[in-house]
Every structure is written in C-alpha cells, then in structure tokens.
Amino acid sequence: MPDSFHLDAVPIRLERCGKTFAGSARALEPLDLTIRGGETIVFLGPSGCGKTTTLRIIAGLESPDPGGRVLFGEEDVTALPIERRNVGMVFQSYALFPNMTVAENVAYGLKVRKLPRPERARRVEEMLDLMHLGEFAGRRIDQLSGGQRQRVALARALVVRPRVLLLDEPLTALDAKLRDSLRLEIDRLLRGLGITAVYVTHDQGEAMALGDRIVVMAKGRVAQIGTPREIYYQPADGFVADFIGTMNRLGGTVRGGMLNIGTASLPWSGADGAVELLVRPEDLALASEDDGHLGGSVAAAVFLGDRTRLVVEPTDGPALTVDTLGRSELGRGDRVWLRVDPARVLAVP
Amino acid sequence: MQTLSNRRGLGFWLQLGFTLLVCALLTVPMVMSMLAGLTANYFVGLKSGLTLRWVEEVLRVYSGTILLSLQIAFACLACTLVLGVPTAYALARRPGRIARLVEELLMMPVAIPGLATALALIVTYGGVGDLRSSWLFILIGHVLFTLPFMVRAVLAVMGSIDLTTLEEGAASLGAGFLRRFATVVLPNCRSGILAGSLMVLTLSVGEFNLTWLLHTPLTKTLPVGLADSYASLRIEIGSAYTLVFFLMIVPSLILLQGLSKRGRPSV
Ligand SMILES: Nc1ncnc2c1ncn2[C@@H]1O[C@H](COP(=O)(O)OP(=O)(O)OP(=O)(O)O)[C@@H](O)[C@H]1O
Ligand SMILES: [Mg+2]
C-alpha cells in the first residue's frame, strides 16, 4: 500500500452521549466511550439496540441529547454538521449517486474539496486501483454487482482521507461468500491505513474478525466493551454470553471448595450454594465413562465438515451442545460421557 | 410450439384490435377536425379540394394569441419550476401531517372548477393596479392551476428514490446544502422534473376555463381565440386553428417525452 494512503489516527471520545427521539422512548442511554487513534471498534448487538444511532452521533447525522459531547482528538465537534467533520461514511445501502459513474462518485468528495483537476484524477485512479475497480471507472452504478458497489462506497469514503471511517453494516446486503472475502479485504485495508474506524454489525463473526475491541450493546446500553477474546471467554453477563457464539448453561452446587456437577466433584473457589455455569461447546470434551463427569445421550449430530456438533441430553438438566473435532461416528441415541475443564467454566454472577 | 403461437396469436389480435379501437376513438375526431381545416369548403366536403388558405388566415389574424400562449406557457413553466421543485423537496423531506395537508391544499385549484378559481382571483386581485389588464393575471391563474401537477410529478420521483440517504452520502463527503441540492437532488429527480414540465406546458397552452374569465380583448390566448373563432367564424377557420394548435403542441410533447425517457433514473 502506498505511503500516501496512511491516514492520521484521530481518537474519538463520546461523553455522556444519549439520544431520545421525539415522541419515543430513549434510543440510547448516555454513553461514555473512548476510541483510540487507529483502532477499529465494532458496535455489536441485536436489532434496535442503538448501534446506528451511536454511529450517526459520531458522524454528525444526529446530535446527542443536551449535555453530550463528541470529541475528535482535542476538538469538540458536537456542534459541527457531518459535512464539516471530515469523516468517511459507508452506508448499509451504499448511498452511491446513480446519476454519476464510478469515477465521478469517487471524485465527488475531492471536487467538493476543490482539489485541482490533475491531482483529483491521480487520486481517483490510485484509489480505484487499490480497490480493484480500475476497469469499472466509466460504468454507471446500476451496472455494478453488489460487491463492486460496496467497494465503490469504500473507495469514495476513503479517497478524501477522512479523519475517521464509519461503516454501518456494510456487508449485510451481500451473500455469505462475498461477505467473507470482502471482510478480509476491509480488514487488510483498515490495518494498512491505520485509520480510526467504527464498524456497526449484528454479525458476531464479522465483529470478532474485524474489531480490535467490540462494544456489545443491548437496549440502548453498553453490555460489555472488550477485545474479541475477552468478550468470548469472559462475557460480562448472560446476555453477552448468549449473544456471542453458542453457550451452554449447566447447573451445579458448590460445597466446601468443591463444585459438584453430574457425577463429578471438581476443585472450585467460590462461595457455597447453587451456581449457574457457562461452557462453550468446544470446551466440553467427549470422554470415557471412567473419566467423564456427565452422562447423556446424543439427541442430534450435525456434521459440519471440520467438526461435528452434537446435542447431548444429560440425565438431568437442559441439553448441551458439544463440538467434536476429527471424525466422529456418533449418531442419535448413542450414550456418551462428557468432561468439563473447570478452568474453562464461567460462573455467572 | 404451434399451440403456443396459436394461443398467443388470438390474444395478440384481440389486444391489437382493442388498442386500435381506442386509438381510433381518440384520434378520428381530431383528424376529421384537422381535415376540415384543410378543405376548401366544409359543406361540400373533401371533393371541394384541399387548401392552406384557412391556415394562413389563422396565422395572420391569430398569431398574437399563439405567441401570448407560448409566452405564458414558458413563464408558467419557469414559475412552477422555481416554486414547485423546492416545495416537492420540502414535502418529501418532511413527511407528516402538515406536509399531507399542504399537499391537499395544493390540489385545490385542480379540484375546484377553473371558473370558480378565476372568479376568486378577480375578486381578490382584480383591483390591484393594472394587473387585471396584464397578461400576468392569466399567468397567475395558470401557475395556480399547474403547480400541483409539477409538485406531484417531482414528489413521485423523490418518493421512489432514497433521497435522505443520498443526501447524507453527499454530506458525508463534505457537500453543503446547496451543492447537495444541485449535484445530487436535482439530477436524480430529473425524470420527475421533465414529466412535470411536460404537464405544465401542455396544460398551460390548452387551458381554457380559467383563461376565458381572466382574459381581456388584449390578452387572448390560443384556446380563447379558438372558442371565439368557432363561435363567430367559418368552421374551416376554427378547424385550421385546431390544426395550428396541434402542430405547436405535438413536437414539444414528443421532445419532452424523449428527454424524460433518456433521463429516467435506473436503480
Ligand atoms: N429517527 C428516529 N425516530 C424515532 N426513533 C428512532 C429513529 N431512529 C432510530 N429510532 C429508534 O431507536 C432505536 C435504536 O435504533 P438504531 O437504528 O440505532 O438501532 P440499530 O442497533 O442500528 O438496529 P439495526 O440492527 O436494526 O439497524 C430503535 O428502537 C429505533 O426504533
Ligand atoms: Mg442499524
């Protein structure tokens, strides 16, 4: 990637940014958040949780409720409309201009900035090449495929060298295969540019792959902020645990420093009493009857190629999902034993 | 293969026949009238021979009304563009009860008989300066009557594209309001603006109800002149007048139709 593409990394700070739309309930509880310069942060959460609203507050398309402030670096941009914030934005529907060609779309922001024509042409060409769009420069938007439109939208946002790149579910409109390849491309691009980026999605796979940190949101609130690993392995609460990946819930009791689940007694630190435990499917292992902690029968086996996902019904308690690597010949009705690694079990508070 | 083409053949002929019938219904009276304007003596019929005499006479006597009609039509177009496009934009960007109300109010001059509107105009503005005897008085009536058509046509296109998001896209690239309006809003509403312009021009040139009450002997438009000539002159002259009217309006119709086809946004 050419040096000229390296962009300034501006940190973003949101201070008590809430949003109440006229005539409806509060869409966003007051939120404090610092996004480091050059970091890619992902807002993740179910539909209607306030991801887009937060992004639009950062962009300047929505103003926070009184008292909220948005800072880019040291500059307070709360009162600036989007056209004066120098942000790049990629919309879910792309918002490309149908009355212009690909090259004209990409040149639009440079024209607005009154760049001299030769400089403009050079930067447009450079950007089109970077996004593998060179051969489409003269095409109209309606002559492009979904993936190509997506790349034009990115090119158009990046060519002006924005201080911040904002993306609202940029891959949702594409099919799964294209989504994967574009996700890799976006990842490579964001790392290469070193730009501060905010990415909104409701797809946890996308969030895991792209985010330096993930902000999990629920009902207008932040449920947890952390790296993908933290979110996955140390979910702050039951909501995050269930929303990210698949999580099993196991009932157990603690007595005198030992945790009793199924037939097993495992060393455990924590107060005595009943606990609810969370275990990822890959952290439950098949074992022989002698080593096993929990017995059950296979209710379903789904072959996924690289692994087989079993649904096991234990003698008591809710069904458990177990991932097994390698070749498994298990099928419905087979009896199995499961081992629990206490180091990989979480107790919900 | 054969049954398919047979079946299609029957439907095809039925459709063609019906279409031709409708076309004939619409065009035969027009053609008859135009032919009448070219015959030497209508009561004798076509065998009296064809002549351009009547057309020449119309052009000699009525060229003033033709020019005034065109002048009013283009002035009316300019006014409805300047007033109508921003109005449609405002209505499209702020959908709500008030916007709907404004839309209904705008339709009033269409729903109310032209004569009533004209009377209202005369009662209200008839005494203002020289307005009553000026062609501008007719222009006001025409703008009032055609504005809703412009607004509706533009609004229809604005409603079919995601204007808000397009504008947000332009704004995110640094474009202020005026630039967004000129480079994104207007070009993407082109087909609606052209369709509206087409309506306004043809409606204004052909408007009679309002104009008949608003006109003075010195501000006579083409349709008013047409009525006069039908009432007081030979039928051949009235028919020749119709012919002139058609020759005027049809090329502009075709031109605008072609333009609007080319400018149709493809999404
Ligand atoms: N302009 C608006 N007027 C009123 N309510 C709004 C407006 N925009 C959003 N909301 C409400 O605010 C809440 C949060 O909306 P937001 O668009 O931020 O959700 P989201 O997390 O982006 O959801 P999705 O994944 O469906 O895009 C929703 O309940 C929504 O109905
Ligand atoms: Mg959203």
XYZ file of C-alpha atoms and ligand atoms in Angstrom:
648
model
C 0.000 0.000 0.000
C 1.448 3.399 -0.973
C 2.555 5.709 1.832
C 0.141 8.431 0.785
C -2.674 6.166 1.932
C -1.573 6.196 5.511
C -4.034 8.347 7.368
C -3.922 10.257 10.621
C -5.207 8.286 13.518
C -7.561 10.506 15.485
C -9.003 9.270 18.772
C -12.736 9.743 19.325
C -14.313 10.459 22.669
C -18.006 10.289 23.444
C -19.028 11.938 26.695
C -22.497 11.258 28.087
C -23.911 10.857 24.578
C -27.544 9.816 24.891
C -30.322 10.059 22.348
C -34.046 10.451 22.795
C -36.087 10.719 19.607
C -39.120 12.953 19.719
C -42.193 11.003 20.720
C -40.478 7.712 21.518
C -38.561 6.032 24.284
C -34.874 6.724 24.777
C -32.917 5.010 21.985
C -29.531 5.399 23.637
C -28.663 5.735 27.313
C -25.930 8.308 27.999
C -22.726 6.659 26.860
C -19.070 7.327 27.643
C -16.606 5.784 25.260
C -13.059 6.412 24.154
C -11.932 5.043 20.821
C -8.167 5.051 20.464
C -6.495 6.523 17.427
C -6.085 3.911 14.698
C -8.291 1.430 16.462
C -11.109 -0.484 14.785
C -14.023 -0.638 17.151
C -17.120 -2.675 16.403
C -20.600 -1.989 17.734
C -22.375 -5.305 18.008
C -25.872 -6.027 19.188
C -29.338 -7.162 18.217
C -31.628 -5.079 16.037
C -32.831 -1.841 17.570
C -30.193 -1.684 20.306
C -28.868 1.714 19.235
C -25.788 0.858 17.142
C -26.743 3.014 14.175
C -27.833 5.828 16.456
C -24.405 5.867 18.142
C -22.648 5.798 14.782
C -24.777 8.660 13.500
C -23.950 10.702 16.573
C -20.243 10.199 15.850
C -20.837 11.064 12.188
C -22.796 14.206 12.937
C -26.007 12.998 11.318
C -27.705 13.008 14.697
C -26.926 15.281 17.627
C -26.698 13.833 21.120
C -29.182 14.906 23.784
C -28.121 18.110 25.587
C -25.079 17.523 27.778
C -23.494 15.018 25.411
C -20.220 15.837 23.679
C -18.327 14.301 20.772
C -14.591 14.927 20.532
C -12.235 14.117 17.683
C -8.800 14.346 19.286
C -8.884 17.577 21.252
C -11.504 19.177 19.015
C -15.088 19.359 20.207
C -17.140 18.566 17.081
C -20.538 18.269 18.781
C -21.928 21.333 17.006
C -20.456 20.558 13.571
C -22.716 19.016 10.919
C -21.406 15.941 9.126
C -20.111 17.901 6.135
C -17.660 19.736 8.386
C -16.392 16.783 10.390
C -14.269 15.188 7.676
C -15.494 11.684 8.285
C -15.787 8.911 5.720
C -19.016 7.002 5.847
C -20.121 3.745 4.255
C -23.873 3.254 4.378
C -25.695 -0.053 4.512
C -27.423 0.808 1.244
C -24.151 2.368 -0.046
C -25.901 5.657 -0.994
C -23.940 5.816 -4.248
C -25.082 8.502 -6.667
C -26.987 6.856 -9.536
C -26.525 9.928 -11.723
C -22.734 9.538 -11.769
C -20.198 6.988 -12.966
C -17.947 5.053 -10.623
C -15.098 7.525 -11.144
C -17.409 10.503 -10.637
C -18.721 9.000 -7.436
C -15.207 8.564 -6.113
C -14.193 12.048 -7.278
C -17.177 13.728 -5.617
C -15.556 14.414 -2.252
C -12.379 15.683 -3.908
C -14.393 18.044 -6.088
C -16.159 19.370 -3.012
C -12.721 19.983 -1.508
C -11.767 21.893 -4.669
C -8.721 19.802 -5.490
C -7.141 20.776 -8.815
C -8.235 18.506 -11.630
C -4.914 16.660 -12.257
C -4.453 15.883 -8.568
C -8.054 14.749 -8.410
C -7.687 12.420 -11.376
C -4.500 10.950 -9.937
C -6.041 10.209 -6.557
C -9.204 8.740 -8.038
C -7.166 6.439 -10.239
C -4.938 5.401 -7.352
C -7.938 4.625 -5.189
C -9.756 2.712 -7.939
C -6.660 0.595 -8.447
C -6.327 -0.075 -4.747
C -9.927 -1.301 -4.674
C -9.547 -3.300 -7.921
C -12.081 -1.077 -9.633
C -9.898 0.311 -12.403
C -11.787 -1.330 -15.240
C -15.147 -0.101 -13.944
C -14.248 3.594 -13.772
C -16.635 4.590 -16.562
C -19.539 2.381 -15.538
C -22.752 3.598 -14.056
C -23.656 2.380 -10.597
C -26.551 0.248 -11.820
C -24.130 -1.701 -13.987
C -22.181 -2.997 -10.973
C -22.581 -6.089 -8.821
C -23.259 -5.801 -5.101
C -19.639 -6.429 -4.163
C -18.392 -3.871 -6.662
C -20.829 -1.263 -5.332
C -19.595 -1.996 -1.862
C -16.011 -1.328 -2.942
C -17.013 1.902 -4.686
C -18.655 3.030 -1.462
C -15.443 2.305 0.442
C -13.298 3.989 -2.204
C -15.495 7.063 -2.203
C -15.293 7.357 1.566
C -11.536 6.776 1.779
C -10.290 8.881 -1.134
C -10.865 12.121 0.785
C -8.568 10.881 3.576
C -11.108 11.241 6.341
C -10.151 11.562 9.980
C -12.446 8.709 10.896
C -14.088 5.923 8.895
C -17.612 4.934 9.848
C -19.263 1.813 8.469
C -22.889 0.853 9.096
C -23.435 -2.837 8.330
C -21.515 -2.504 5.066
C -21.691 -6.210 4.227
C -25.254 -7.075 5.180
C -26.599 -6.709 1.649
C -24.159 -9.273 0.237
C -24.260 -13.050 0.074
C -22.244 -15.105 2.544
C -19.303 -15.955 0.314
C -18.796 -12.384 -0.879
C -19.160 -11.195 2.681
C -16.226 -13.323 3.770
C -13.903 -12.158 1.042
C -14.838 -8.503 1.449
C -14.453 -8.784 5.193
C -10.858 -9.885 4.683
C -10.336 -7.039 2.248
C -11.755 -4.478 4.669
C -9.636 -5.900 7.464
C -6.464 -5.606 5.380
C -7.430 -2.093 4.344
C -8.181 -0.823 7.848
C -4.903 -2.223 9.222
C -2.955 -0.820 6.298
C -4.484 2.630 6.550
C -4.153 2.879 10.296
C -7.350 4.893 10.360
C -9.690 5.104 13.323
C -12.705 3.073 12.281
C -16.108 2.424 13.781
C -17.921 -0.579 12.372
C -21.525 -1.469 13.087
C -22.795 -5.005 12.648
C -25.147 -7.528 14.137
C -22.979 -10.390 12.869
C -20.719 -11.636 15.638
C -18.373 -13.356 13.192
C -17.713 -10.031 11.493
C -17.249 -8.343 14.844
C -14.731 -10.959 16.004
C -12.751 -10.822 12.797
C -12.546 -7.044 12.415
C -12.647 -5.499 15.847
C -9.673 -4.548 17.946
C -12.353 -4.058 20.540
C -16.045 -4.852 20.493
C -18.779 -2.850 22.152
C -21.681 -5.195 22.793
C -24.904 -3.243 23.087
C -28.341 -4.178 24.339
C -31.432 -1.973 24.539
C -29.558 1.303 24.237
C -26.916 0.364 26.767
C -23.377 -0.955 26.593
C -23.354 -4.508 27.879
C -19.599 -5.003 27.585
C -16.541 -3.454 25.986
C -13.542 -5.645 25.343
C -11.318 -7.420 22.874
C -12.923 -10.267 20.936
C -11.221 -12.748 23.259
C -12.447 -11.023 26.395
C -15.965 -10.881 25.041
C -15.880 -14.517 24.029
C -14.160 -16.044 27.033
C -15.184 -13.630 29.782
C -18.676 -12.404 28.901
C -19.815 -9.821 31.422
C -23.269 -11.270 31.760
C -25.704 -13.849 30.480
C -26.833 -11.617 27.611
C -23.330 -11.233 26.169
C -22.634 -14.923 26.709
C -25.723 -15.927 24.768
C -25.336 -13.312 22.060
C -21.747 -14.223 21.174
C -21.359 -17.747 19.883
C -23.102 -20.695 21.479
C -23.070 -21.075 25.227
C -24.151 -23.996 27.387
C -25.692 -23.499 30.770
C -25.016 -26.057 33.491
C -26.439 -26.179 36.963
C -24.095 -27.095 39.843
C -23.581 -26.702 43.549
C -20.524 -25.560 45.458
C -19.746 -27.031 48.847
C -16.522 -26.655 50.775
C -14.351 -25.635 47.861
C -15.681 -28.360 45.586
C -18.042 -27.974 42.662
C -20.494 -30.768 42.084
C -21.787 -31.300 38.595
C -23.255 -34.532 37.393
C -21.317 -37.325 39.000
C -18.141 -35.295 39.404
C -16.648 -33.177 42.140
C -14.156 -30.611 40.961
C -11.940 -28.196 42.907
C -13.570 -24.757 42.893
C -13.028 -21.427 44.607
C -16.188 -19.575 45.487
C -18.940 -19.270 47.997
C -21.113 -22.257 48.797
C -24.509 -22.590 47.124
C -26.096 -23.262 43.766
C -24.342 -21.766 40.711
C -25.126 -21.489 37.036
C -22.135 -22.310 34.871
C -21.404 -21.275 31.289
C -19.374 -23.532 29.000
C -18.552 -23.129 25.315
C -19.325 -26.156 23.079
C -15.615 -26.580 22.271
C -14.766 -26.694 25.981
C -16.813 -29.801 26.588
C -14.915 -32.935 25.629
C -16.068 -36.478 24.997
C -14.576 -38.903 27.449
C -14.776 -42.489 28.525
C -17.179 -43.474 31.275
C -14.314 -43.527 33.825
C -13.058 -40.002 33.031
C -16.459 -38.448 32.315
C -18.284 -36.004 34.539
C -21.680 -36.049 32.904
C -23.535 -38.807 31.157
C -26.141 -38.349 28.468
C -27.436 -39.484 25.125
C -26.955 -37.914 21.724
C -30.145 -36.178 20.588
C -28.735 -34.837 17.337
C -25.451 -34.897 15.455
C -24.737 -32.267 12.815
C -21.778 -32.883 10.556
C -20.127 -29.533 9.777
C -17.113 -30.809 7.847
C -14.282 -29.677 10.056
C -16.179 -30.682 13.192
C -19.335 -32.377 14.330
C -21.780 -30.567 16.553
C -23.577 -32.863 18.984
C -26.617 -32.065 21.034
C -26.407 -34.163 24.162
C -29.248 -34.648 26.590
C -27.781 -35.258 30.038
C -29.534 -37.395 32.586
C -30.869 -34.200 34.127
C -30.686 -30.548 33.105
C -31.010 -28.777 29.758
C -29.474 -30.115 26.534
C -25.807 -29.355 25.900
C -24.102 -28.503 22.646
C -20.725 -30.140 22.170
C -18.245 -29.642 19.339
C -16.001 -32.565 18.497
C -13.093 -32.305 16.126
C -11.997 -35.140 13.910
C -14.052 -37.976 12.567
C -16.959 -38.891 14.731
C -19.342 -41.732 14.003
C -21.721 -40.859 16.809
C -25.402 -40.673 15.995
C -28.758 -40.231 17.596
C -29.346 -42.319 20.680
C -25.680 -43.161 21.378
C -24.619 -42.869 25.008
C -21.723 -40.511 25.693
C -19.781 -39.100 28.609
C -18.613 -35.506 28.811
C -15.672 -33.944 30.644
C -15.718 -30.424 31.978
C -12.462 -28.490 32.400
C -13.010 -26.323 35.491
C -10.524 -23.722 34.179
C -12.801 -23.093 31.211
C -16.041 -22.807 33.047
C -17.549 -19.475 33.982
C -19.959 -18.848 36.787
C -22.477 -16.133 36.044
C -22.724 -13.584 38.763
C -44.882 -24.723 -30.455
C -47.905 -24.482 -32.670
C -50.491 -24.365 -29.902
C -48.399 -21.760 -28.143
C -48.208 -19.454 -31.127
C -51.892 -20.062 -31.893
C -52.917 -19.103 -28.404
C -50.655 -16.084 -28.424
C -51.999 -15.202 -31.865
C -55.568 -14.958 -30.647
C -54.700 -12.839 -27.625
C -52.433 -10.730 -29.745
C -55.096 -9.929 -32.325
C -57.681 -9.182 -29.658
C -55.293 -6.812 -27.933
C -54.258 -5.168 -31.159
C -57.871 -4.725 -32.191
C -58.805 -3.191 -28.872
C -55.820 -0.860 -28.891
C -56.592 0.289 -32.414
C -60.232 0.857 -31.489
C -59.252 3.069 -28.544
C -56.756 4.929 -30.708
C -59.402 5.473 -33.371
C -61.876 6.714 -30.800
C -59.341 9.294 -29.676
C -57.848 10.328 -32.977
C -60.654 10.165 -35.539
C -62.414 13.331 -34.318
C -59.058 15.150 -34.247
C -58.177 14.030 -37.734
C -61.619 14.986 -39.003
C -61.302 18.415 -37.451
C -57.838 18.982 -38.900
C -59.017 17.807 -42.304
C -61.879 20.249 -42.103
C -59.307 23.000 -41.653
C -57.693 21.980 -44.928
C -60.799 21.610 -47.106
C -61.841 24.466 -49.382
C -65.495 24.159 -48.411
C -66.529 22.030 -45.466
C -70.166 21.708 -46.550
C -69.207 20.419 -49.962
C -66.638 18.034 -48.450
C -63.211 16.839 -49.475
C -64.119 16.910 -53.188
C -64.070 20.708 -52.986
C -60.284 20.344 -52.747
C -57.545 20.926 -50.154
C -56.197 24.381 -49.368
C -53.879 26.163 -46.920
C -55.974 29.325 -47.170
C -57.627 28.899 -43.764
C -54.348 28.123 -42.024
C -52.824 31.259 -43.493
C -55.767 33.300 -42.346
C -55.478 31.906 -38.821
C -51.781 32.715 -38.703
C -52.499 36.257 -39.937
C -55.340 37.019 -37.546
C -54.381 34.986 -34.526
C -50.586 34.946 -34.405
C -50.841 37.270 -31.393
C -52.760 34.679 -29.392
C -50.296 31.970 -30.370
C -47.323 33.986 -29.211
C -49.063 35.004 -25.995
C -49.945 31.379 -25.276
C -46.340 30.339 -25.710
C -45.123 33.264 -23.629
C -47.496 32.399 -20.807
C -46.709 28.685 -21.025
C -42.948 29.188 -20.677
C -43.319 31.834 -17.985
C -45.650 29.436 -16.206
C -43.094 26.657 -16.547
C -40.398 28.877 -15.055
C -42.624 29.811 -12.127
C -43.723 26.251 -11.403
C -40.107 25.059 -11.545
C -38.933 27.714 -9.122
C -41.891 27.196 -6.784
C -42.721 23.545 -7.348
C -39.390 21.762 -7.103
C -38.425 23.231 -3.712
C -41.983 22.625 -2.480
C -41.829 18.984 -3.528
C -38.427 18.690 -1.872
C -39.704 20.153 1.376
C -42.720 17.823 1.313
C -40.537 14.795 0.555
C -38.035 15.542 3.303
C -40.615 16.226 6.000
C -43.364 13.674 5.632
C -46.012 14.235 8.273
C -49.476 15.590 8.884
C -48.608 19.147 7.919
C -46.944 18.010 4.707
C -50.026 15.990 3.751
C -52.226 18.991 4.489
C -50.121 21.240 2.265
C -50.296 18.631 -0.483
C -54.093 18.570 -0.268
C -54.275 22.363 -0.287
C -52.114 22.434 -3.396
C -54.585 20.174 -5.159
C -57.468 22.590 -4.508
C -57.199 24.544 -7.763
C -57.427 21.243 -9.645
C -60.470 20.034 -7.761
C -62.362 23.332 -7.930
C -63.784 24.334 -11.331
C -61.486 26.714 -13.188
C -64.260 29.282 -13.437
C -64.576 29.419 -9.653
C -60.829 29.854 -9.218
C -60.816 32.585 -11.834
C -63.689 34.404 -10.130
C -61.875 34.179 -6.815
C -58.765 35.647 -8.443
C -60.719 38.503 -9.959
C -62.463 39.275 -6.678
C -59.173 39.216 -4.778
C -56.624 40.737 -7.147
C -58.774 42.314 -9.866
C -58.393 45.762 -8.373
C -54.641 45.667 -7.864
C -53.006 48.217 -10.189
C -53.045 47.257 -13.854
C -52.985 43.565 -13.061
C -56.463 42.921 -14.433
C -55.478 44.014 -17.937
C -51.998 42.432 -17.868
C -51.051 39.007 -19.208
C -49.530 38.415 -15.772
C -53.045 37.972 -14.435
C -53.543 34.965 -16.679
C -50.088 33.735 -15.716
C -51.061 33.770 -12.039
C -54.114 31.677 -12.831
C -52.077 29.207 -14.857
C -49.395 28.864 -12.168
C -52.092 28.205 -9.594
C -53.644 25.566 -11.800
C -50.454 23.798 -12.961
C -48.317 23.991 -9.805
C -49.873 20.878 -8.223
C -49.024 18.852 -11.316
C -45.376 19.863 -11.081
C -45.258 19.172 -7.344
C -46.934 15.784 -7.747
C -44.662 14.687 -10.590
C -41.477 15.665 -8.745
C -42.726 14.286 -5.445
C -43.474 10.919 -7.069
C -39.851 10.548 -8.170
C -38.486 11.876 -4.886
C -40.560 9.276 -3.081
C -39.188 6.465 -5.221
C -35.509 7.178 -4.521
C -33.914 7.213 -1.085
C -33.293 10.938 -1.145
C -32.373 11.220 2.531
C -29.618 8.626 2.295
C -28.280 10.029 -0.975
C -28.047 13.426 0.638
C -26.417 12.011 3.733
C -23.883 10.345 1.456
C -23.102 13.649 -0.215
C -22.938 15.417 3.135
C -20.506 12.824 4.488
C -18.218 13.772 1.608
C -18.307 17.409 2.661
C -21.056 18.810 0.442
C -23.143 21.614 1.940
C -26.856 22.013 1.299
C -26.772 23.991 -1.957
C -24.195 21.719 -3.536
C -26.122 18.622 -2.499
C -29.286 20.069 -3.957
C -27.648 20.941 -7.265
C -25.480 17.853 -7.749
C -27.483 15.081 -6.134
C -31.127 16.046 -5.592
C -31.880 17.754 -8.904
C -30.107 15.292 -11.242
C -31.753 12.309 -9.564
C -35.197 13.903 -9.826
C -34.681 14.780 -13.470
C -37.299 12.434 -14.829
C -39.925 13.852 -12.471
C -38.976 17.422 -13.290
C -39.221 16.692 -17.010
C -42.532 14.915 -16.655
C -43.846 17.823 -14.600
C -42.582 20.341 -17.157
C -44.329 18.441 -19.920
C -47.590 18.534 -17.994
C -47.271 22.215 -17.155
C -46.510 23.278 -20.723
C -49.351 21.339 -22.289
C -51.854 22.239 -19.570
C -50.973 25.915 -19.819
C -51.165 26.059 -23.613
C -54.507 24.283 -23.627
C -56.057 25.921 -20.523
C -59.468 27.433 -21.280
C -61.749 27.553 -18.208
C -59.677 29.904 -16.109
C -58.298 31.844 -19.009
C -61.680 32.572 -20.513
C -62.689 34.551 -17.403
C -59.288 36.111 -16.833
C -58.601 37.316 -20.364
C -59.269 40.754 -21.826
C -59.599 41.578 -25.531
C -55.898 42.402 -25.484
C -54.797 39.284 -23.616
C -56.319 36.483 -25.624
C -54.628 33.075 -25.564
C -54.882 30.414 -28.213
C -57.760 28.359 -26.733
C -59.776 31.535 -26.080
C -59.190 32.622 -29.677
C -60.203 29.152 -30.756
C -63.507 29.466 -28.924
C -64.081 32.879 -30.488
C -63.432 31.621 -33.965
C -65.675 28.601 -33.502
C -68.432 30.862 -32.261
C -68.205 33.599 -34.834
C -66.337 32.469 -37.951
C -66.465 29.769 -40.596
C -65.953 26.245 -39.259
C -62.971 25.864 -41.600
C -61.123 28.638 -39.776
C -61.828 27.124 -36.376
C -60.595 23.776 -37.650
C -57.484 25.285 -39.187
C -56.884 26.864 -35.803
C -57.063 23.425 -34.196
C -54.527 22.234 -36.737
C -52.136 25.040 -35.770
C -52.625 24.197 -32.128
C -51.673 20.589 -32.800
C -48.646 21.493 -34.837
C -47.499 23.594 -31.914
C -48.095 21.196 -29.091
C -47.176 17.840 -30.612
C -43.460 18.472 -31.296
C -42.938 19.766 -27.760
C -44.745 16.704 -26.417
C -42.534 14.366 -28.409
C -39.401 16.263 -27.447
C -40.128 16.171 -23.743
C -41.212 12.551 -23.890
C -37.898 11.631 -25.482
C -35.977 13.633 -22.911
C -37.749 12.063 -19.988
C -37.089 8.596 -21.351
C -33.383 9.255 -21.554
C -33.260 10.824 -18.117
C -35.121 8.070 -16.310
C -33.018 7.021 -13.329
C -32.163 3.361 -13.312
C -31.806 1.890 -9.867
N -35.362 8.743 13.518
C -35.863 8.002 14.514
N -37.010 8.363 15.123
C -37.517 7.627 16.149
N -36.950 6.513 16.624
C -35.807 6.108 16.072
C -35.199 6.828 14.975
N -34.058 6.174 14.624
C -33.981 5.111 15.436
N -35.006 5.073 16.306
C -35.219 4.061 17.361
O -34.056 3.986 18.151
C -33.743 2.654 18.486
C -32.316 2.337 18.051
O -32.254 2.377 16.652
P -30.936 2.067 15.831
O -31.217 2.389 14.413
O -29.792 2.755 16.456
O -30.812 0.507 16.011
P -29.711 -0.480 15.420
O -28.999 -1.050 16.603
O -28.900 0.178 14.393
O -30.632 -1.613 14.807
P -30.476 -2.414 13.416
O -29.538 -3.537 13.661
O -31.869 -2.900 13.170
O -30.018 -1.444 12.375
C -34.776 1.789 17.806
O -35.714 1.406 18.779
C -35.392 2.677 16.768
O -36.751 2.366 16.594
Mg -28.756 -0.030 12.246
